[in-house]
CSV table of C-alpha atoms in Angstrom, one decimal:
chain,number,residue,atom,x,y,z
A,10,MET,CA,0.0,-0.3,0.0
A,11,SER,CA,2.9,2.1,0.6
A,12,ASP,CA,4.2,1.8,-2.8
A,13,LEU,CA,1.2,3.3,-4.3
A,14,ILE,CA,1.0,6.0,-2.3
A,15,THR,CA,4.7,6.4,-3.2
A,16,TRP,CA,4.3,6.1,-6.7
A,17,PHE,CA,1.0,8.9,-7.0
A,18,GLU,CA,3.3,11.6,-5.0
A,19,ASN,CA,5.9,10.6,-7.7
A,20,HIS,CA,3.9,11.1,-10.5
A,21,ASP,CA,2.0,14.9,-9.5
A,22,LYS,CA,0.3,15.0,-13.2
A,23,LEU,CA,-1.6,12.4,-12.4
A,24,ALA,CA,-4.5,14.3,-10.3
A,25,GLY,CA,-5.2,16.0,-13.8
A,26,TRP,CA,-6.1,13.2,-15.5
A,27,ALA,CA,-7.8,11.8,-12.9
A,28,GLN,CA,-10.1,14.6,-12.5
A,29,PHE,CA,-10.1,14.4,-16.8
A,30,PHE,CA,-11.5,10.7,-16.2
A,31,GLY,CA,-14.0,10.9,-13.6
A,32,ALA,CA,-15.8,14.4,-14.9
A,33,MET,CA,-15.6,12.8,-18.4
A,34,LEU,CA,-17.5,9.7,-16.3
A,35,ALA,CA,-19.7,11.9,-14.3
A,36,LEU,CA,-21.2,13.6,-17.6
A,37,ILE,CA,-21.3,9.7,-19.6
A,38,VAL,CA,-23.5,8.6,-16.3
A,39,THR,CA,-25.6,11.9,-16.3
A,40,TYR,CA,-26.6,11.5,-20.2
A,41,PHE,CA,-27.7,8.0,-19.8
A,42,THR,CA,-29.6,8.8,-16.3
A,43,ALA,CA,-31.4,12.0,-18.2
A,44,PHE,CA,-32.3,9.9,-21.6
A,45,ALA,CA,-32.8,6.6,-20.4
A,46,PRO,CA,-36.8,7.3,-19.7
A,47,ILE,CA,-37.2,8.8,-23.2
A,48,TRP,CA,-35.5,5.9,-24.7
A,49,ARG,CA,-37.5,3.5,-22.5
A,50,ARG,CA,-40.6,5.3,-23.5
A,51,LYS,CA,-40.2,4.8,-27.0
A,52,ARG,CA,-39.4,1.3,-26.5
A,53,GLN,CA,-42.8,0.8,-25.0
A,54,LEU,CA,-44.5,2.7,-27.6
A,55,LYS,CA,-43.1,0.3,-30.3
A,56,LEU,CA,-43.9,-2.6,-28.0
A,57,SER,CA,-47.6,-1.6,-27.9
A,58,ALA,CA,-47.8,-0.6,-31.7
A,59,ASP,CA,-46.9,-3.9,-32.2
A,60,ARG,CA,-49.1,-5.4,-30.5
A,61,LEU,CA,-52.1,-3.3,-31.5
A,62,LEU,CA,-51.2,-4.4,-35.2
A,63,SER,CA,-51.3,-8.0,-33.9
A,64,HIS,CA,-54.6,-7.5,-32.2
A,65,GLY,CA,-56.1,-5.7,-35.3
A,66,TYR,CA,-54.9,-8.4,-37.9
A,67,GLU,CA,-56.0,-11.0,-35.0
A,68,ALA,CA,-59.6,-9.1,-35.5
A,69,ILE,CA,-60.0,-9.6,-39.1
A,70,GLU,CA,-58.1,-13.2,-39.0
A,71,SER,CA,-60.4,-14.8,-36.5
A,72,TYR,CA,-63.8,-13.7,-38.0
A,73,HIS,CA,-62.6,-14.8,-41.8
A,74,ARG,CA,-61.7,-18.0,-40.1
A,75,THR,CA,-64.6,-18.9,-38.1
A,76,SER,CA,-67.1,-17.3,-40.6
A,77,ALA,CA,-66.7,-20.8,-42.7
A,78,HIS,CA,-68.4,-22.6,-39.8
A,79,PHE,CA,-71.7,-20.8,-39.4
A,80,LEU,CA,-74.5,-18.9,-41.7
A,81,PRO,CA,-74.2,-15.6,-40.4
A,82,PHE,CA,-77.3,-13.8,-39.2
A,83,PRO,CA,-77.9,-10.0,-38.2
A,84,LEU,CA,-77.1,-10.0,-34.8
A,85,SER,CA,-74.0,-12.4,-35.3
A,86,LEU,CA,-73.3,-9.8,-38.2
A,87,ARG,CA,-73.5,-6.6,-35.8
A,88,GLN,CA,-71.4,-8.3,-33.0
A,89,ALA,CA,-68.3,-9.1,-35.6
A,90,ALA,CA,-68.6,-5.0,-37.0
A,91,MET,CA,-68.9,-4.0,-33.2
A,92,THR,CA,-65.4,-6.3,-32.7
A,93,MET,CA,-64.0,-4.3,-35.6
A,94,MET,CA,-65.2,-1.0,-34.5
A,95,VAL,CA,-63.4,-1.6,-30.8
A,96,MET,CA,-59.6,-2.7,-32.8
A,97,SER,CA,-60.5,0.6,-35.1
A,98,GLU,CA,-61.2,3.0,-31.9
A,99,GLU,CA,-58.1,1.3,-29.8
A,100,ILE,CA,-55.4,1.7,-32.5
A,101,SER,CA,-57.1,5.7,-33.2
A,102,ARG,CA,-56.4,6.4,-29.3
A,103,PHE,CA,-53.2,5.1,-30.0
A,104,PRO,CA,-50.4,8.4,-29.9
A,105,ILE,CA,-49.0,7.4,-33.4
A,106,TYR,CA,-47.3,10.6,-34.1
A,107,GLU,CA,-45.2,9.8,-31.1
A,108,LEU,CA,-43.2,7.1,-33.0
A,109,ASP,CA,-39.8,7.7,-34.2
A,110,ASP,CA,-40.5,6.5,-37.7
A,111,GLN,CA,-43.1,7.8,-39.7
A,112,GLY,CA,-42.0,6.8,-43.6
A,113,SER,CA,-44.6,4.5,-45.6
A,114,ARG,CA,-43.4,1.5,-44.5
A,115,SER,CA,-43.8,2.5,-40.7
A,116,VAL,CA,-45.9,1.2,-37.9
A,117,ALA,CA,-47.5,4.8,-37.5
A,118,ARG,CA,-48.7,4.0,-41.3
A,119,TYR,CA,-49.6,0.2,-41.0
A,120,LEU,CA,-52.2,1.4,-37.7
A,121,VAL,CA,-53.8,3.8,-40.0
A,122,THR,CA,-54.1,1.3,-42.6
A,123,THR,CA,-55.3,-1.5,-39.9
A,124,SER,CA,-57.6,1.4,-38.5
A,125,THR,CA,-59.1,2.4,-41.4
A,126,THR,CA,-59.4,-1.2,-42.9
A,127,LEU,CA,-61.4,-2.0,-39.6
A,128,SER,CA,-63.7,0.7,-39.8
A,129,ALA,CA,-64.2,-0.3,-43.7
A,130,LEU,CA,-65.0,-3.9,-42.2
A,131,LYS,CA,-67.3,-2.5,-39.4
A,132,LEU,CA,-69.4,-0.6,-42.2
A,133,PHE,CA,-69.8,-3.2,-44.6
A,134,LEU,CA,-70.8,-5.8,-41.9
A,135,GLU,CA,-73.6,-3.2,-40.6
A,136,THR,CA,-75.2,-2.7,-43.8
A,137,TYR,CA,-75.1,-6.1,-45.0
A,138,ALA,CA,-76.6,-7.2,-41.2
A,139,ALA,CA,-79.4,-4.3,-42.2
A,140,ASP,CA,-80.2,-6.0,-45.3
A,141,LEU,CA,-80.5,-9.5,-44.2
A,142,ASP,CA,-83.6,-8.0,-42.2
A,143,GLU,CA,-83.7,-10.4,-39.2
A,144,ARG,CA,-83.5,-13.4,-41.7
A,145,ILE,CA,-79.9,-15.9,-41.6
A,146,ALA,CA,-78.0,-15.5,-44.4
A,147,THR,CA,-77.6,-17.9,-47.4
A,148,GLU,CA,-74.8,-19.6,-48.5
A,149,GLU,CA,-74.5,-17.0,-51.3
A,150,ASP,CA,-74.2,-14.5,-48.3
A,151,GLN,CA,-72.1,-15.9,-46.4
A,152,GLU,CA,-69.7,-15.9,-49.5
A,153,ILE,CA,-69.7,-12.5,-50.5
A,154,ILE,CA,-68.9,-11.5,-46.8
A,155,ARG,CA,-66.0,-14.1,-46.6
A,156,GLN,CA,-64.7,-12.7,-49.7
A,157,PHE,CA,-64.7,-9.2,-48.4
A,158,VAL,CA,-63.3,-9.8,-45.4
A,159,GLY,CA,-61.3,-11.9,-46.9
A,160,GLU,CA,-59.4,-9.4,-49.6
A,161,ARG,CA,-59.1,-7.1,-46.4
A,162,LEU,CA,-57.5,-9.9,-44.3
A,163,LYS,CA,-55.0,-10.2,-47.6
A,164,LEU,CA,-54.0,-6.6,-47.4
A,165,ILE,CA,-53.5,-6.6,-44.1
A,166,THR,CA,-51.4,-9.6,-44.2
A,167,ASP,CA,-49.3,-8.3,-47.2
A,168,MET,CA,-48.7,-5.0,-45.2
A,169,LEU,CA,-47.4,-6.5,-42.5
A,170,THR,CA,-45.3,-9.3,-44.2
A,171,GLY,CA,-43.3,-6.5,-45.9
A,172,VAL,CA,-44.9,-7.6,-49.5
A,173,LYS,CA,-44.9,-4.5,-51.7
A,174,LEU,CA,-48.5,-2.9,-51.9
A,175,GLU,CA,-49.8,-1.7,-55.5
A,176,ARG,CA,-51.8,1.1,-56.1
A,177,PRO,CA,-55.1,0.3,-58.2
A,178,GLU,CA,-55.3,1.2,-61.3
A,179,TRP,CA,-58.8,2.2,-62.1
A,180,PRO,CA,-60.2,1.8,-65.4
A,181,VAL,CA,-59.8,4.2,-67.4
A,182,LYS,CA,-62.2,5.1,-71.1
A,183,ASN,CA,-60.3,5.5,-74.0
A,184,PRO,CA,-60.7,8.9,-75.0
A,185,ALA,CA,-61.7,7.3,-78.7
A,186,GLU,CA,-64.2,5.3,-77.1
A,187,SER,CA,-65.9,7.9,-75.5
A,188,GLY,CA,-67.1,10.1,-78.7
């Protein structure tokens, strides 16, 4: 121990370096302490957004999978529409603009698309339930509903799996044909 003290006494400029490294360590600890809550919040937001996407997908997928096993009737369609509405509202309450990435293939954009798709399904199912007018749907009705829900499910599946989505091309009349 006395050798160490002697060594420190013989190297008097070492105190300046010790102060420098101590100050740097204090700055680094302060930086990480100050930003740790922000980083934790961003990680929690990302995990919550991923969970909401998963729940939205599961709501559509679950209805599509189970709807093959029964003929829908107005009340069952309204219940499915309510499920879609609840998930859409849950996504709408999420603070998507606090997420870091806001690009075209971002979780924020996926949440908006999923919410819109769920709202469209709600509208479709409620309208179809009103059209049934207290009767049980036929197999043809069941197929129409499953096809519509299946197309929306494919859109969400493709989006979440990274398939490049193309904008729809609407039929355009040839100017020569319209005259």
